[in-house]
Amino acid sequence: MIFPLLLMDYFICAPTVLVRKELALKVGGYNPESMMEDLDLFLKMAQDYSFKGILQVGVKYRILETSLLRSTDPFHRQATRLKIYSGYLGQKGEWDRFITHQFLIAHRAKSSLLNLVYSLQLGIQKFLKSQFKKHY
């Protein structure tokens, strides 16, 4: 169940995670080319393994003005996340729609054509929901 949650929001604080090395290596390990190598690893692992969590503060996370989170613009961070997500397109059909939706959200402000496509997609979703409610 954690795979779709990670697609919706990356909520894991990496320094608090313990991973069995052999399991991480089985899924390909860290991708050092990725700006978000921990998200990439956790998505790969979430497809094959379950996760357990403890609801307690494990670390205090300090964000400086020079931190990667602050030093890159939000669009670039979202583009990096979408690049990771694109590796999962076609693996499970139910996630393709979500990944495509995330792409449209990220890029609609930069493109009037994508803004139109996004609006059309929302219109179709509303129409389908109304038809479903009417008939069921």
Coordinates of C-alpha atoms in Angstrom, one line a residue:
M1 CA 0.0 0.0 0.0
I2 CA 2.9 2.4 0.4
F3 CA 3.6 2.7 -3.4
P4 CA 0.5 4.8 -4.2
L5 CA 1.2 6.9 -1.1
L6 CA 4.7 7.6 -2.3
L7 CA 3.4 8.6 -5.7
M8 CA 1.0 11.1 -4.0
D9 CA 3.5 12.6 -1.6
Y10 CA 7.0 11.8 -0.6
F11 CA 6.6 11.7 3.1
I12 CA 9.5 9.6 4.3
C13 CA 12.4 11.3 6.1
A14 CA 15.3 9.3 4.7
P15 CA 17.6 9.5 7.8
T16 CA 15.0 7.6 9.8
V17 CA 14.9 4.6 7.5
L18 CA 16.5 1.2 8.1
V19 CA 16.7 -1.0 5.0
R20 CA 18.1 -4.5 4.6
K21 CA 21.1 -4.1 2.3
E22 CA 20.4 -7.3 0.4
L23 CA 16.8 -6.2 -0.4
A24 CA 17.9 -2.8 -1.5
L25 CA 20.5 -4.4 -3.8
K26 CA 17.9 -6.9 -5.2
V27 CA 15.8 -3.9 -6.6
G28 CA 18.9 -2.2 -8.0
G29 CA 20.0 -0.1 -5.1
Y30 CA 20.5 3.7 -5.1
N31 CA 20.6 5.5 -8.4
P32 CA 23.4 8.0 -7.9
E33 CA 22.3 9.9 -11.0
S34 CA 19.0 10.9 -9.4
M35 CA 18.5 14.1 -7.4
M36 CA 16.0 12.1 -5.2
E37 CA 17.8 8.8 -5.0
D38 CA 16.0 7.8 -1.8
L39 CA 12.5 8.3 -3.4
D40 CA 13.7 6.2 -6.3
L41 CA 14.9 3.4 -4.0
F42 CA 11.8 3.4 -1.9
L43 CA 9.5 3.3 -4.9
K44 CA 11.4 0.3 -6.3
M45 CA 11.2 -1.4 -2.9
A46 CA 7.5 -0.6 -2.4
Q47 CA 6.7 -2.7 -5.4
D48 CA 8.1 -5.9 -3.9
Y49 CA 8.2 -5.4 -0.1
S50 CA 6.1 -4.1 2.7
F51 CA 7.1 -1.3 5.0
K52 CA 6.7 -0.8 8.7
G53 CA 6.6 2.5 10.5
I54 CA 7.0 3.9 14.0
L55 CA 5.0 7.0 14.9
Q56 CA 7.7 8.9 16.8
V57 CA 10.2 11.6 16.0
G58 CA 13.4 9.8 14.8
V59 CA 15.5 12.8 13.8
K60 CA 15.2 16.6 13.6
Y61 CA 15.5 17.8 10.1
R62 CA 17.3 21.2 9.6
I63 CA 16.8 23.1 6.3
L64 CA 19.3 25.8 5.5
E65 CA 19.1 28.3 2.7
T66 CA 21.9 26.3 1.0
S67 CA 20.0 23.0 1.3
L68 CA 19.1 21.2 -1.9
L69 CA 15.5 21.7 -1.0
R70 CA 15.9 25.5 -0.9
S71 CA 18.5 25.9 -3.6
T72 CA 16.5 24.3 -6.5
D73 CA 13.3 25.8 -7.8
P74 CA 10.1 23.8 -7.1
F75 CA 9.5 23.2 -10.8
H76 CA 12.9 21.5 -11.1
R77 CA 12.2 19.3 -8.0
Q78 CA 8.9 18.3 -9.5
A79 CA 10.5 17.6 -12.8
T80 CA 13.0 15.3 -11.1
R81 CA 10.2 13.5 -9.3
L82 CA 8.3 13.1 -12.6
K83 CA 11.4 11.7 -14.2
I84 CA 11.5 9.0 -11.5
Y85 CA 7.8 8.3 -11.9
S86 CA 8.1 7.9 -15.6
G87 CA 10.1 4.7 -15.0
Y88 CA 7.0 3.2 -13.6
L89 CA 4.7 4.0 -16.5
G90 CA 3.3 0.8 -18.1
Q91 CA 4.2 -1.4 -15.1
K92 CA 0.8 -1.1 -13.4
G93 CA -1.9 0.5 -15.5
E94 CA -3.7 2.0 -12.5
W95 CA -0.7 4.2 -11.7
D96 CA -0.3 5.5 -15.2
R97 CA -3.3 7.8 -14.9
F98 CA -1.9 9.3 -11.6
I99 CA 1.6 9.8 -13.1
T100 CA 0.1 11.5 -16.2
H101 CA -2.1 13.7 -14.0
Q102 CA 1.0 14.8 -11.9
F103 CA 2.8 15.7 -15.2
L104 CA -0.1 17.8 -16.3
I105 CA -0.3 19.6 -13.0
A106 CA 3.4 20.4 -13.0
H107 CA 3.5 21.6 -16.6
R108 CA 0.2 23.4 -17.1
A109 CA 1.4 26.7 -15.9
K110 CA 4.2 26.7 -18.5
S111 CA 2.1 25.7 -21.4
S112 CA -1.3 26.9 -22.6
L113 CA -1.8 23.7 -24.6
L114 CA -1.2 21.5 -21.5
N115 CA -3.5 23.9 -19.5
L116 CA -6.2 23.1 -22.1
V117 CA -5.5 19.4 -21.9
Y118 CA -5.7 19.5 -18.1
S119 CA -9.0 21.4 -18.2
L120 CA -10.4 18.9 -20.7
Q121 CA -9.3 16.0 -18.4
L122 CA -11.0 17.6 -15.4
G123 CA -14.2 18.1 -17.5
I124 CA -14.2 14.5 -18.6
Q125 CA -13.7 13.3 -15.1
K126 CA -16.6 15.4 -13.9
F127 CA -18.8 14.1 -16.7
L128 CA -18.0 10.5 -16.0
K129 CA -18.6 11.0 -12.2
S130 CA -22.0 12.5 -13.0
Q131 CA -22.9 9.6 -15.3
F132 CA -21.8 7.1 -12.7
K133 CA -23.9 8.7 -10.0
K134 CA -26.9 8.9 -12.4
H135 CA -26.8 5.2 -13.3
Y136 CA -25.5 3.6 -10.0

